[in-house]
Amino acid sequence: MYRQGDVLIVPVEEGAVPPRVAELAVRARDARGRMVLALGEVTGHAHAVVGPGALRRESGPFGASWLHLPEGGRVVHEEHAAIPLPRGWYRVVRQREYVPGAVRVVAD
């Protein structure tokens, strides 16, 4: 597993990727050509992946993201060290927090 700030990246065997993932739309890259996993609402900084591949996201505030890196890649962020990722499939999970009466995705 890999963690950068409030983003957890979990390797998934190709055979364990749910078939529904193939039906999810590929997310567009940002203006810098990165696949953005999480964008900081306050700072504008992003946890993003650089390299060839595709990012697909399930709907809803707690929907998982699925990252496919056929050649590997790097997770980058303006305030964290880069993390190299080997080629393969990953499930991306955003950290959640409890506030009285609700659960929400952590805001950066």
PDB file of N, CA and C in Angstrom:
ATOM      1  N   MET A   1       0.845  -1.176   0.000  1.00  0.00           N
ATOM      2  CA  MET A   1       0.000   0.000   0.000  1.00  0.00           C
ATOM      3  C   MET A   1       0.887   1.235   0.000  1.00  0.00           C
ATOM      4  N   TYR A   2       0.330   2.293  -0.515  1.00  0.00           N
ATOM      5  CA  TYR A   2       1.036   3.562  -0.578  1.00  0.00           C
ATOM      6  C   TYR A   2       0.103   4.638  -0.030  1.00  0.00           C
ATOM      7  N   ARG A   3       0.680   5.592   0.698  1.00  0.00           N
ATOM      8  CA  ARG A   3      -0.120   6.696   1.223  1.00  0.00           C
ATOM      9  C   ARG A   3       0.630   7.991   0.982  1.00  0.00           C
ATOM     10  N   GLN A   4      -0.132   8.986   0.526  1.00  0.00           N
ATOM     11  CA  GLN A   4       0.411  10.331   0.399  1.00  0.00           C
ATOM     12  C   GLN A   4      -0.656  11.270   0.943  1.00  0.00           C
ATOM     13  N   GLY A   5      -0.407  11.844   2.109  1.00  0.00           N
ATOM     14  CA  GLY A   5      -1.403  12.707   2.742  1.00  0.00           C
ATOM     15  C   GLY A   5      -2.682  11.932   3.022  1.00  0.00           C
ATOM     16  N   ASP A   6      -3.811  12.456   2.537  1.00  0.00           N
ATOM     17  CA  ASP A   6      -5.106  11.822   2.795  1.00  0.00           C
ATOM     18  C   ASP A   6      -5.536  10.857   1.689  1.00  0.00           C
ATOM     19  N   VAL A   7      -4.590  10.418   0.858  1.00  0.00           N
ATOM     20  CA  VAL A   7      -4.885   9.497  -0.244  1.00  0.00           C
ATOM     21  C   VAL A   7      -4.168   8.167  -0.001  1.00  0.00           C
ATOM     22  N   LEU A   8      -4.942   7.072  -0.033  1.00  0.00           N
ATOM     23  CA  LEU A   8      -4.407   5.724   0.110  1.00  0.00           C
ATOM     24  C   LEU A   8      -4.499   5.037  -1.249  1.00  0.00           C
ATOM     25  N   ILE A   9      -3.408   4.412  -1.691  1.00  0.00           N
ATOM     26  CA  ILE A   9      -3.352   3.745  -2.991  1.00  0.00           C
ATOM     27  C   ILE A   9      -3.030   2.273  -2.731  1.00  0.00           C
ATOM     28  N   VAL A  10      -3.991   1.408  -3.074  1.00  0.00           N
ATOM     29  CA  VAL A  10      -3.901  -0.014  -2.751  1.00  0.00           C
ATOM     30  C   VAL A  10      -3.734  -0.828  -4.036  1.00  0.00           C
ATOM     31  N   PRO A  11      -2.636  -1.592  -4.167  1.00  0.00           N
ATOM     32  CA  PRO A  11      -2.479  -2.447  -5.353  1.00  0.00           C
ATOM     33  C   PRO A  11      -3.598  -3.496  -5.404  1.00  0.00           C
ATOM     34  N   VAL A  12      -4.062  -3.780  -6.618  1.00  0.00           N
ATOM     35  CA  VAL A  12      -5.121  -4.771  -6.828  1.00  0.00           C
ATOM     36  C   VAL A  12      -4.674  -5.691  -7.962  1.00  0.00           C
ATOM     37  N   GLU A  13      -4.754  -7.005  -7.733  1.00  0.00           N
ATOM     38  CA  GLU A  13      -4.444  -7.960  -8.789  1.00  0.00           C
ATOM     39  C   GLU A  13      -5.414  -7.741  -9.950  1.00  0.00           C
ATOM     40  N   GLU A  14      -4.934  -7.848 -11.176  1.00  0.00           N
ATOM     41  CA  GLU A  14      -5.775  -7.583 -12.337  1.00  0.00           C
ATOM     42  C   GLU A  14      -7.058  -8.417 -12.321  1.00  0.00           C
ATOM     43  N   GLY A  15      -6.967  -9.662 -11.912  1.00  0.00           N
ATOM     44  CA  GLY A  15      -8.140 -10.525 -11.853  1.00  0.00           C
ATOM     45  C   GLY A  15      -9.143 -10.134 -10.785  1.00  0.00           C
ATOM     46  N   ALA A  16      -8.749  -9.299  -9.842  1.00  0.00           N
ATOM     47  CA  ALA A  16      -9.633  -8.874  -8.760  1.00  0.00           C
ATOM     48  C   ALA A  16     -10.311  -7.529  -9.038  1.00  0.00           C
ATOM     49  N   VAL A  17      -9.984  -6.902 -10.174  1.00  0.00           N
ATOM     50  CA  VAL A  17     -10.624  -5.636 -10.531  1.00  0.00           C
ATOM     51  C   VAL A  17     -12.063  -5.959 -10.956  1.00  0.00           C
ATOM     52  N   PRO A  18     -13.064  -5.328 -10.319  1.00  0.00           N
ATOM     53  CA  PRO A  18     -14.455  -5.633 -10.665  1.00  0.00           C
ATOM     54  C   PRO A  18     -14.749  -5.328 -12.138  1.00  0.00           C
ATOM     55  N   PRO A  19     -15.529  -6.179 -12.812  1.00  0.00           N
ATOM     56  CA  PRO A  19     -15.853  -5.951 -14.227  1.00  0.00           C
ATOM     57  C   PRO A  19     -16.492  -4.597 -14.487  1.00  0.00           C
ATOM     58  N   ARG A  20     -17.236  -4.046 -13.522  1.00  0.00           N
ATOM     59  CA  ARG A  20     -17.903  -2.752 -13.723  1.00  0.00           C
ATOM     60  C   ARG A  20     -16.919  -1.611 -13.964  1.00  0.00           C
ATOM     61  N   VAL A  21     -15.670  -1.783 -13.543  1.00  0.00           N
ATOM     62  CA  VAL A  21     -14.664  -0.722 -13.700  1.00  0.00           C
ATOM     63  C   VAL A  21     -14.451  -0.416 -15.187  1.00  0.00           C
ATOM     64  N   ALA A  22     -14.514  -1.424 -16.042  1.00  0.00           N
ATOM     65  CA  ALA A  22     -14.326  -1.221 -17.481  1.00  0.00           C
ATOM     66  C   ALA A  22     -15.404  -0.310 -18.069  1.00  0.00           C
ATOM     67  N   GLU A  23     -16.564  -0.226 -17.417  1.00  0.00           N
ATOM     68  CA  GLU A  23     -17.670   0.600 -17.906  1.00  0.00           C
ATOM     69  C   GLU A  23     -17.587   2.046 -17.428  1.00  0.00           C
ATOM     70  N   LEU A  24     -16.730   2.329 -16.462  1.00  0.00           N
ATOM     71  CA  LEU A  24     -16.591   3.699 -15.953  1.00  0.00           C
ATOM     72  C   LEU A  24     -15.821   4.555 -16.951  1.00  0.00           C
ATOM     73  N   ALA A  25     -16.217   5.805 -17.062  1.00  0.00           N
ATOM     74  CA  ALA A  25     -15.535   6.733 -17.977  1.00  0.00           C
ATOM     75  C   ALA A  25     -14.129   7.031 -17.471  1.00  0.00           C
ATOM     76  N   VAL A  26     -13.208   7.186 -18.399  1.00  0.00           N
ATOM     77  CA  VAL A  26     -11.836   7.588 -18.054  1.00  0.00           C
ATOM     78  C   VAL A  26     -11.857   9.072 -17.729  1.00  0.00           C
ATOM     79  N   ARG A  27     -11.284   9.429 -16.594  1.00  0.00           N
ATOM     80  CA  ARG A  27     -11.232  10.831 -16.166  1.00  0.00           C
ATOM     81  C   ARG A  27     -10.223  11.607 -17.001  1.00  0.00           C
ATOM     82  N   ALA A  28     -10.582  12.825 -17.337  1.00  0.00           N
ATOM     83  CA  ALA A  28      -9.686  13.689 -18.100  1.00  0.00           C
ATOM     84  C   ALA A  28      -8.483  14.081 -17.243  1.00  0.00           C
ATOM     85  N   ARG A  29      -7.361  14.285 -17.893  1.00  0.00           N
ATOM     86  CA  ARG A  29      -6.163  14.767 -17.197  1.00  0.00           C
ATOM     87  C   ARG A  29      -6.260  16.274 -17.021  1.00  0.00           C
ATOM     88  N   ASP A  30      -5.504  16.800 -16.060  1.00  0.00           N
ATOM     89  CA  ASP A  30      -5.526  18.238 -15.845  1.00  0.00           C
ATOM     90  C   ASP A  30      -4.682  18.943 -16.911  1.00  0.00           C
ATOM     91  N   ALA A  31      -4.573  20.245 -16.820  1.00  0.00           N
ATOM     92  CA  ALA A  31      -3.843  21.041 -17.816  1.00  0.00           C
ATOM     93  C   ALA A  31      -2.361  20.682 -17.880  1.00  0.00           C
ATOM     94  N   ARG A  32      -1.837  20.075 -16.805  1.00  0.00           N
ATOM     95  CA  ARG A  32      -0.425  19.672 -16.778  1.00  0.00           C
ATOM     96  C   ARG A  32      -0.238  18.225 -17.217  1.00  0.00           C
ATOM     97  N   GLY A  33      -1.324  17.558 -17.640  1.00  0.00           N
ATOM     98  CA  GLY A  33      -1.232  16.190 -18.128  1.00  0.00           C
ATOM     99  C   GLY A  33      -1.233  15.131 -17.043  1.00  0.00           C
ATOM    100  N   ARG A  34      -1.638  15.496 -15.828  1.00  0.00           N
ATOM    101  CA  ARG A  34      -1.624  14.573 -14.694  1.00  0.00           C
ATOM    102  C   ARG A  34      -3.009  13.980 -14.462  1.00  0.00           C
ATOM    103  N   MET A  35      -3.041  12.797 -13.861  1.00  0.00           N
ATOM    104  CA  MET A  35      -4.295  12.198 -13.396  1.00  0.00           C
ATOM    105  C   MET A  35      -4.462  12.617 -11.947  1.00  0.00           C
ATOM    106  N   VAL A  36      -5.426  13.469 -11.658  1.00  0.00           N
ATOM    107  CA  VAL A  36      -5.596  14.028 -10.319  1.00  0.00           C
ATOM    108  C   VAL A  36      -6.414  13.084  -9.452  1.00  0.00           C
ATOM    109  N   LEU A  37      -5.804  12.619  -8.361  1.00  0.00           N
ATOM    110  CA  LEU A  37      -6.468  11.742  -7.405  1.00  0.00           C
ATOM    111  C   LEU A  37      -7.269  12.540  -6.392  1.00  0.00           C
ATOM    112  N   ALA A  38      -6.744  13.685  -5.963  1.00  0.00           N
ATOM    113  CA  ALA A  38      -7.415  14.553  -4.990  1.00  0.00           C
ATOM    114  C   ALA A  38      -6.868  15.960  -5.161  1.00  0.00           C
ATOM    115  N   LEU A  39      -7.775  16.930  -5.146  1.00  0.00           N
ATOM    116  CA  LEU A  39      -7.390  18.327  -5.307  1.00  0.00           C
ATOM    117  C   LEU A  39      -7.647  19.061  -4.009  1.00  0.00           C
ATOM    118  N   GLY A  40      -6.649  19.797  -3.532  1.00  0.00           N
ATOM    119  CA  GLY A  40      -6.794  20.571  -2.297  1.00  0.00           C
ATOM    120  C   GLY A  40      -7.701  21.763  -2.521  1.00  0.00           C
ATOM    121  N   GLU A  41      -8.812  21.795  -1.805  1.00  0.00           N
ATOM    122  CA  GLU A  41      -9.776  22.876  -1.974  1.00  0.00           C
ATOM    123  C   GLU A  41      -9.224  24.217  -1.518  1.00  0.00           C
ATOM    124  N   VAL A  42      -8.373  24.205  -0.515  1.00  0.00           N
ATOM    125  CA  VAL A  42      -7.831  25.446   0.040  1.00  0.00           C
ATOM    126  C   VAL A  42      -6.567  25.879  -0.703  1.00  0.00           C
ATOM    127  N   THR A  43      -5.637  24.938  -0.898  1.00  0.00           N
ATOM    128  CA  THR A  43      -4.330  25.285  -1.468  1.00  0.00           C
ATOM    129  C   THR A  43      -4.271  25.189  -2.984  1.00  0.00           C
ATOM    130  N   GLY A  44      -5.141  24.394  -3.580  1.00  0.00           N
ATOM    131  CA  GLY A  44      -5.065  24.157  -5.021  1.00  0.00           C
ATOM    132  C   GLY A  44      -4.026  23.124  -5.383  1.00  0.00           C
ATOM    133  N   HIS A  45      -3.295  22.606  -4.387  1.00  0.00           N
ATOM    134  CA  HIS A  45      -2.325  21.552  -4.639  1.00  0.00           C
ATOM    135  C   HIS A  45      -3.063  20.256  -4.941  1.00  0.00           C
ATOM    136  N   ALA A  46      -2.392  19.357  -5.676  1.00  0.00           N
ATOM    137  CA  ALA A  46      -3.061  18.119  -6.064  1.00  0.00           C
ATOM    138  C   ALA A  46      -2.196  16.903  -5.794  1.00  0.00           C
ATOM    139  N   HIS A  47      -2.836  15.825  -5.337  1.00  0.00           N
ATOM    140  CA  HIS A  47      -2.223  14.505  -5.328  1.00  0.00           C
ATOM    141  C   HIS A  47      -2.521  13.981  -6.721  1.00  0.00           C
ATOM    142  N   ALA A  48      -1.504  13.751  -7.522  1.00  0.00           N
ATOM    143  CA  ALA A  48      -1.709  13.392  -8.920  1.00  0.00           C
ATOM    144  C   ALA A  48      -0.710  12.333  -9.349  1.00  0.00           C
ATOM    145  N   VAL A  49      -1.050  11.623 -10.424  1.00  0.00           N
ATOM    146  CA  VAL A  49      -0.172  10.593 -10.961  1.00  0.00           C
ATOM    147  C   VAL A  49       0.345  11.046 -12.316  1.00  0.00           C
ATOM    148  N   VAL A  50       1.648  10.893 -12.484  1.00  0.00           N
ATOM    149  CA  VAL A  50       2.318  11.222 -13.736  1.00  0.00           C
ATOM    150  C   VAL A  50       2.722   9.905 -14.392  1.00  0.00           C
ATOM    151  N   GLY A  51       2.423   9.768 -15.658  1.00  0.00           N
ATOM    152  CA  GLY A  51       2.776   8.556 -16.398  1.00  0.00           C
ATOM    153  C   GLY A  51       1.618   8.091 -17.246  1.00  0.00           C
ATOM    154  N   PRO A  52       1.868   7.140 -18.130  1.00  0.00           N
ATOM    155  CA  PRO A  52       0.781   6.622 -18.961  1.00  0.00           C
ATOM    156  C   PRO A  52      -0.184   5.797 -18.123  1.00  0.00           C
ATOM    157  N   GLY A  53      -1.451   5.881 -18.461  1.00  0.00           N
ATOM    158  CA  GLY A  53      -2.446   5.109 -17.748  1.00  0.00           C
ATOM    159  C   GLY A  53      -3.803   5.762 -17.806  1.00  0.00           C
ATOM    160  N   ALA A  54      -4.711   5.278 -16.971  1.00  0.00           N
ATOM    161  CA  ALA A  54      -6.074   5.792 -16.937  1.00  0.00           C
ATOM    162  C   ALA A  54      -6.597   5.780 -15.512  1.00  0.00           C
ATOM    163  N   LEU A  55      -7.411   6.784 -15.202  1.00  0.00           N
ATOM    164  CA  LEU A  55      -8.066   6.896 -13.910  1.00  0.00           C
ATOM    165  C   LEU A  55      -9.568   6.869 -14.150  1.00  0.00           C
ATOM    166  N   ARG A  56     -10.269   5.995 -13.444  1.00  0.00           N
ATOM    167  CA  ARG A  56     -11.720   5.884 -13.537  1.00  0.00           C
ATOM    168  C   ARG A  56     -12.283   6.047 -12.130  1.00  0.00           C
ATOM    169  N   ARG A  57     -13.410   6.767 -12.021  1.00  0.00           N
ATOM    170  CA  ARG A  57     -13.962   7.042 -10.693  1.00  0.00           C
ATOM    171  C   ARG A  57     -15.426   6.633 -10.639  1.00  0.00           C
ATOM    172  N   GLU A  58     -15.782   5.899  -9.566  1.00  0.00           N
ATOM    173  CA  GLU A  58     -17.176   5.551  -9.323  1.00  0.00           C
ATOM    174  C   GLU A  58     -17.901   6.801  -8.847  1.00  0.00           C
ATOM    175  N   SER A  59     -19.204   6.860  -9.057  1.00  0.00           N
ATOM    176  CA  SER A  59     -19.973   8.036  -8.675  1.00  0.00           C
ATOM    177  C   SER A  59     -20.160   8.107  -7.159  1.00  0.00           C
ATOM    178  N   GLY A  60     -20.556   9.274  -6.713  1.00  0.00           N
ATOM    179  CA  GLY A  60     -20.831   9.489  -5.297  1.00  0.00           C
ATOM    180  C   GLY A  60     -19.634  10.010  -4.546  1.00  0.00           C
ATOM    181  N   PRO A  61     -19.876  10.643  -3.413  1.00  0.00           N
ATOM    182  CA  PRO A  61     -18.774  11.253  -2.652  1.00  0.00           C
ATOM    183  C   PRO A  61     -17.782  10.233  -2.098  1.00  0.00           C
ATOM    184  N   PHE A  62     -18.216   8.986  -1.903  1.00  0.00           N
ATOM    185  CA  PHE A  62     -17.325   7.967  -1.367  1.00  0.00           C
ATOM    186  C   PHE A  62     -16.967   6.920  -2.411  1.00  0.00           C
ATOM    187  N   GLY A  63     -17.276   7.195  -3.676  1.00  0.00           N
ATOM    188  CA  GLY A  63     -16.957   6.251  -4.740  1.00  0.00           C
ATOM    189  C   GLY A  63     -15.458   6.065  -4.878  1.00  0.00           C
ATOM    190  N   ALA A  64     -15.050   4.827  -5.090  1.00  0.00           N
ATOM    191  CA  ALA A  64     -13.621   4.527  -5.243  1.00  0.00           C
ATOM    192  C   ALA A  64     -13.127   4.986  -6.614  1.00  0.00           C
ATOM    193  N   SER A  65     -11.851   5.239  -6.691  1.00  0.00           N
ATOM    194  CA  SER A  65     -11.197   5.498  -7.970  1.00  0.00           C
ATOM    195  C   SER A  65     -10.338   4.289  -8.302  1.00  0.00           C
ATOM    196  N   TRP A  66     -10.215   3.996  -9.572  1.00  0.00           N
ATOM    197  CA  TRP A  66      -9.439   2.857 -10.056  1.00  0.00           C
ATOM    198  C   TRP A  66      -8.387   3.398 -11.009  1.00  0.00           C
ATOM    199  N   LEU A  67      -7.143   3.077 -10.729  1.00  0.00           N
ATOM    200  CA  LEU A  67      -6.005   3.580 -11.492  1.00  0.00           C
ATOM    201  C   LEU A  67      -5.309   2.418 -12.178  1.00  0.00           C
ATOM    202  N   HIS A  68      -5.104   2.540 -13.479  1.00  0.00           N
ATOM    203  CA  HIS A  68      -4.364   1.522 -14.219  1.00  0.00           C
ATOM    204  C   HIS A  68      -3.100   2.155 -14.785  1.00  0.00           C
ATOM    205  N   LEU A  69      -1.958   1.590 -14.412  1.00  0.00           N
ATOM    206  CA  LEU A  69      -0.665   2.083 -14.864  1.00  0.00           C
ATOM    207  C   LEU A  69       0.051   0.969 -15.625  1.00  0.00           C
ATOM    208  N   PRO A  70      -0.069   0.940 -16.955  1.00  0.00           N
ATOM    209  CA  PRO A  70       0.534  -0.143 -17.723  1.00  0.00           C
ATOM    210  C   PRO A  70       2.056  -0.130 -17.720  1.00  0.00           C
ATOM    211  N   GLU A  71       2.653   1.019 -17.396  1.00  0.00           N
ATOM    212  CA  GLU A  71       4.118   1.126 -17.369  1.00  0.00           C
ATOM    213  C   GLU A  71       4.638   1.660 -16.039  1.00  0.00           C
ATOM    214  N   GLY A  72       3.775   1.773 -15.063  1.00  0.00           N
ATOM    215  CA  GLY A  72       4.167   2.389 -13.803  1.00  0.00           C
ATOM    216  C   GLY A  72       3.991   3.891 -13.875  1.00  0.00           C
ATOM    217  N   GLY A  73       4.237   4.559 -12.763  1.00  0.00           N
ATOM    218  CA  GLY A  73       4.090   6.014 -12.708  1.00  0.00           C
ATOM    219  C   GLY A  73       4.601   6.543 -11.389  1.00  0.00           C
ATOM    220  N   ARG A  74       4.312   7.827 -11.146  1.00  0.00           N
ATOM    221  CA  ARG A  74       4.729   8.472  -9.891  1.00  0.00           C
ATOM    222  C   ARG A  74       3.569   9.284  -9.345  1.00  0.00           C
ATOM    223  N   VAL A  75       3.366   9.203  -8.025  1.00  0.00           N
ATOM    224  CA  VAL A  75       2.401  10.069  -7.352  1.00  0.00           C
ATOM    225  C   VAL A  75       3.168  11.319  -6.935  1.00  0.00           C
ATOM    226  N   VAL A  76       2.651  12.485  -7.323  1.00  0.00           N
ATOM    227  CA  VAL A  76       3.333  13.740  -7.017  1.00  0.00           C
ATOM    228  C   VAL A  76       2.393  14.674  -6.263  1.00  0.00           C
ATOM    229  N   HIS A  77       2.988  15.579  -5.505  1.00  0.00           N
ATOM    230  CA  HIS A  77       2.260  16.609  -4.762  1.00  0.00           C
ATOM    231  C   HIS A  77       3.266  17.697  -4.430  1.00  0.00           C
ATOM    232  N   GLU A  78       2.801  18.919  -4.404  1.00  0.00           N
ATOM    233  CA  GLU A  78       3.689  20.055  -4.159  1.00  0.00           C
ATOM    234  C   GLU A  78       4.349  20.028  -2.782  1.00  0.00           C
ATOM    235  N   GLU A  79       3.746  19.357  -1.802  1.00  0.00           N
ATOM    236  CA  GLU A  79       4.281  19.371  -0.438  1.00  0.00           C
ATOM    237  C   GLU A  79       4.747  18.011   0.067  1.00  0.00           C
ATOM    238  N   HIS A  80       4.772  16.998  -0.804  1.00  0.00           N
ATOM    239  CA  HIS A  80       5.179  15.653  -0.398  1.00  0.00           C
ATOM    240  C   HIS A  80       6.224  15.125  -1.369  1.00  0.00           C
ATOM    241  N   ALA A  81       7.011  14.180  -0.908  1.00  0.00           N
ATOM    242  CA  ALA A  81       7.962  13.510  -1.799  1.00  0.00           C
ATOM    243  C   ALA A  81       7.192  12.648  -2.795  1.00  0.00           C
ATOM    244  N   ALA A  82       7.723  12.526  -4.006  1.00  0.00           N
ATOM    245  CA  ALA A  82       7.098  11.694  -5.028  1.00  0.00           C
ATOM    246  C   ALA A  82       7.181  10.221  -4.622  1.00  0.00           C
ATOM    247  N   ILE A  83       6.184   9.447  -5.010  1.00  0.00           N
ATOM    248  CA  ILE A  83       6.139   8.019  -4.707  1.00  0.00           C
ATOM    249  C   ILE A  83       6.089   7.250  -6.025  1.00  0.00           C
ATOM    250  N   PRO A  84       7.087   6.416  -6.303  1.00  0.00           N
ATOM    251  CA  PRO A  84       7.023   5.606  -7.525  1.00  0.00           C
ATOM    252  C   PRO A  84       6.036   4.451  -7.357  1.00  0.00           C
ATOM    253  N   LEU A  85       5.265   4.191  -8.397  1.00  0.00           N
ATOM    254  CA  LEU A  85       4.315   3.079  -8.396  1.00  0.00           C
ATOM    255  C   LEU A  85       4.677   2.110  -9.518  1.00  0.00           C
ATOM    256  N   PRO A  86       4.768   0.822  -9.219  1.00  0.00           N
ATOM    257  CA  PRO A  86       5.015  -0.158 -10.274  1.00  0.00           C
ATOM    258  C   PRO A  86       3.785  -0.277 -11.181  1.00  0.00           C
ATOM    259  N   ARG A  87       3.967  -0.877 -12.322  1.00  0.00           N
ATOM    260  CA  ARG A  87       2.837  -1.051 -13.238  1.00  0.00           C
ATOM    261  C   ARG A  87       1.790  -1.941 -12.590  1.00  0.00           C
ATOM    262  N   GLY A  88       0.544  -1.720 -12.965  1.00  0.00           N
ATOM    263  CA  GLY A  88      -0.540  -2.530 -12.428  1.00  0.00           C
ATOM    264  C   GLY A  88      -1.798  -1.725 -12.175  1.00  0.00           C
ATOM    265  N   TRP A  89      -2.713  -2.341 -11.439  1.00  0.00           N
ATOM    266  CA  TRP A  89      -3.990  -1.744 -11.059  1.00  0.00           C
ATOM    267  C   TRP A  89      -3.945  -1.318  -9.593  1.00  0.00           C
ATOM    268  N   TYR A  90      -4.664  -0.225  -9.285  1.00  0.00           N
ATOM    269  CA  TYR A  90      -4.728   0.304  -7.926  1.00  0.00           C
ATOM    270  C   TYR A  90      -6.135   0.811  -7.630  1.00  0.00           C
ATOM    271  N   ARG A  91      -6.543   0.649  -6.379  1.00  0.00           N
ATOM    272  CA  ARG A  91      -7.770   1.268  -5.891  1.00  0.00           C
ATOM    273  C   ARG A  91      -7.336   2.461  -5.058  1.00  0.00           C
ATOM    274  N   VAL A  92      -7.925   3.615  -5.341  1.00  0.00           N
ATOM    275  CA  VAL A  92      -7.553   4.845  -4.651  1.00  0.00           C
ATOM    276  C   VAL A  92      -8.680   5.204  -3.682  1.00  0.00           C
ATOM    277  N   VAL A  93      -8.315   5.378  -2.413  1.00  0.00           N
ATOM    278  CA  VAL A  93      -9.297   5.658  -1.372  1.00  0.00           C
ATOM    279  C   VAL A  93      -8.935   6.983  -0.710  1.00  0.00           C
ATOM    280  N   ARG A  94      -9.912   7.877  -0.616  1.00  0.00           N
ATOM    281  CA  ARG A  94      -9.714   9.136   0.102  1.00  0.00           C
ATOM    282  C   ARG A  94     -10.020   8.926   1.576  1.00  0.00           C
ATOM    283  N   GLN A  95      -9.208   9.525   2.435  1.00  0.00           N
ATOM    284  CA  GLN A  95      -9.436   9.441   3.876  1.00  0.00           C
ATOM    285  C   GLN A  95     -10.756  10.124   4.219  1.00  0.00           C
ATOM    286  N   ARG A  96     -11.458   9.547   5.175  1.00  0.00           N
ATOM    287  CA  ARG A  96     -12.734  10.098   5.635  1.00  0.00           C
ATOM    288  C   ARG A  96     -12.604  10.501   7.091  1.00  0.00           C
ATOM    289  N   GLU A  97     -13.494  11.392   7.512  1.00  0.00           N
ATOM    290  CA  GLU A  97     -13.515  11.802   8.907  1.00  0.00           C
ATOM    291  C   GLU A  97     -14.955  11.910   9.388  1.00  0.00           C
ATOM    292  N   TYR A  98     -15.116  11.687  10.682  1.00  0.00           N
ATOM    293  CA  TYR A  98     -16.436  11.804  11.288  1.00  0.00           C
ATOM    294  C   TYR A  98     -16.578  13.196  11.876  1.00  0.00           C
ATOM    295  N   VAL A  99     -17.693  13.816  11.576  1.00  0.00           N
ATOM    296  CA  VAL A  99     -18.099  15.050  12.244  1.00  0.00           C
ATOM    297  C   VAL A  99     -19.476  14.756  12.816  1.00  0.00           C
ATOM    298  N   PRO A 100     -19.862  15.360  13.907  1.00  0.00           N
ATOM    299  CA  PRO A 100     -21.146  15.007  14.508  1.00  0.00           C
ATOM    300  C   PRO A 100     -22.280  14.954  13.473  1.00  0.00           C
ATOM    301  N   GLY A 101     -22.856  13.749  13.360  1.00  0.00           N
ATOM    302  CA  GLY A 101     -23.992  13.557  12.472  1.00  0.00           C
ATOM    303  C   GLY A 101     -23.650  13.193  11.032  1.00  0.00           C
ATOM    304  N   ALA A 102     -22.348  13.113  10.690  1.00  0.00           N
ATOM    305  CA  ALA A 102     -22.009  12.832   9.285  1.00  0.00           C
ATOM    306  C   ALA A 102     -20.598  12.276   9.155  1.00  0.00           C
ATOM    307  N   VAL A 103     -20.354  11.679   8.012  1.00  0.00           N
ATOM    308  CA  VAL A 103     -19.025  11.249   7.610  1.00  0.00           C
ATOM    309  C   VAL A 103     -18.718  11.997   6.334  1.00  0.00           C
ATOM    310  N   ARG A 104     -17.508  12.525   6.204  1.00  0.00           N
ATOM    311  CA  ARG A 104     -17.156  13.267   4.993  1.00  0.00           C
ATOM    312  C   ARG A 104     -15.728  12.948   4.575  1.00  0.00           C
ATOM    313  N   VAL A 105     -15.431  13.235   3.312  1.00  0.00           N
ATOM    314  CA  VAL A 105     -14.088  13.088   2.791  1.00  0.00           C
ATOM    315  C   VAL A 105     -13.248  14.211   3.385  1.00  0.00           C
ATOM    316  N   VAL A 106     -12.039  13.901   3.801  1.00  0.00           N
ATOM    317  CA  VAL A 106     -11.155  14.916   4.392  1.00  0.00           C
ATOM    318  C   VAL A 106     -10.870  15.994   3.356  1.00  0.00           C
ATOM    319  N   ALA A 107     -11.009  17.248   3.766  1.00  0.00           N
ATOM    320  CA  ALA A 107     -10.705  18.389   2.897  1.00  0.00           C
ATOM    321  C   ALA A 107      -9.292  18.850   3.183  1.00  0.00           C
ATOM    322  N   ASP A 108      -8.545  19.087   2.125  1.00  0.00           N
ATOM    323  CA  ASP A 108      -7.145  19.505   2.234  1.00  0.00           C
ATOM    324  C   ASP A 108      -7.054  21.014   2.306  1.00  0.00           C
TER     325      ASP A 108
END
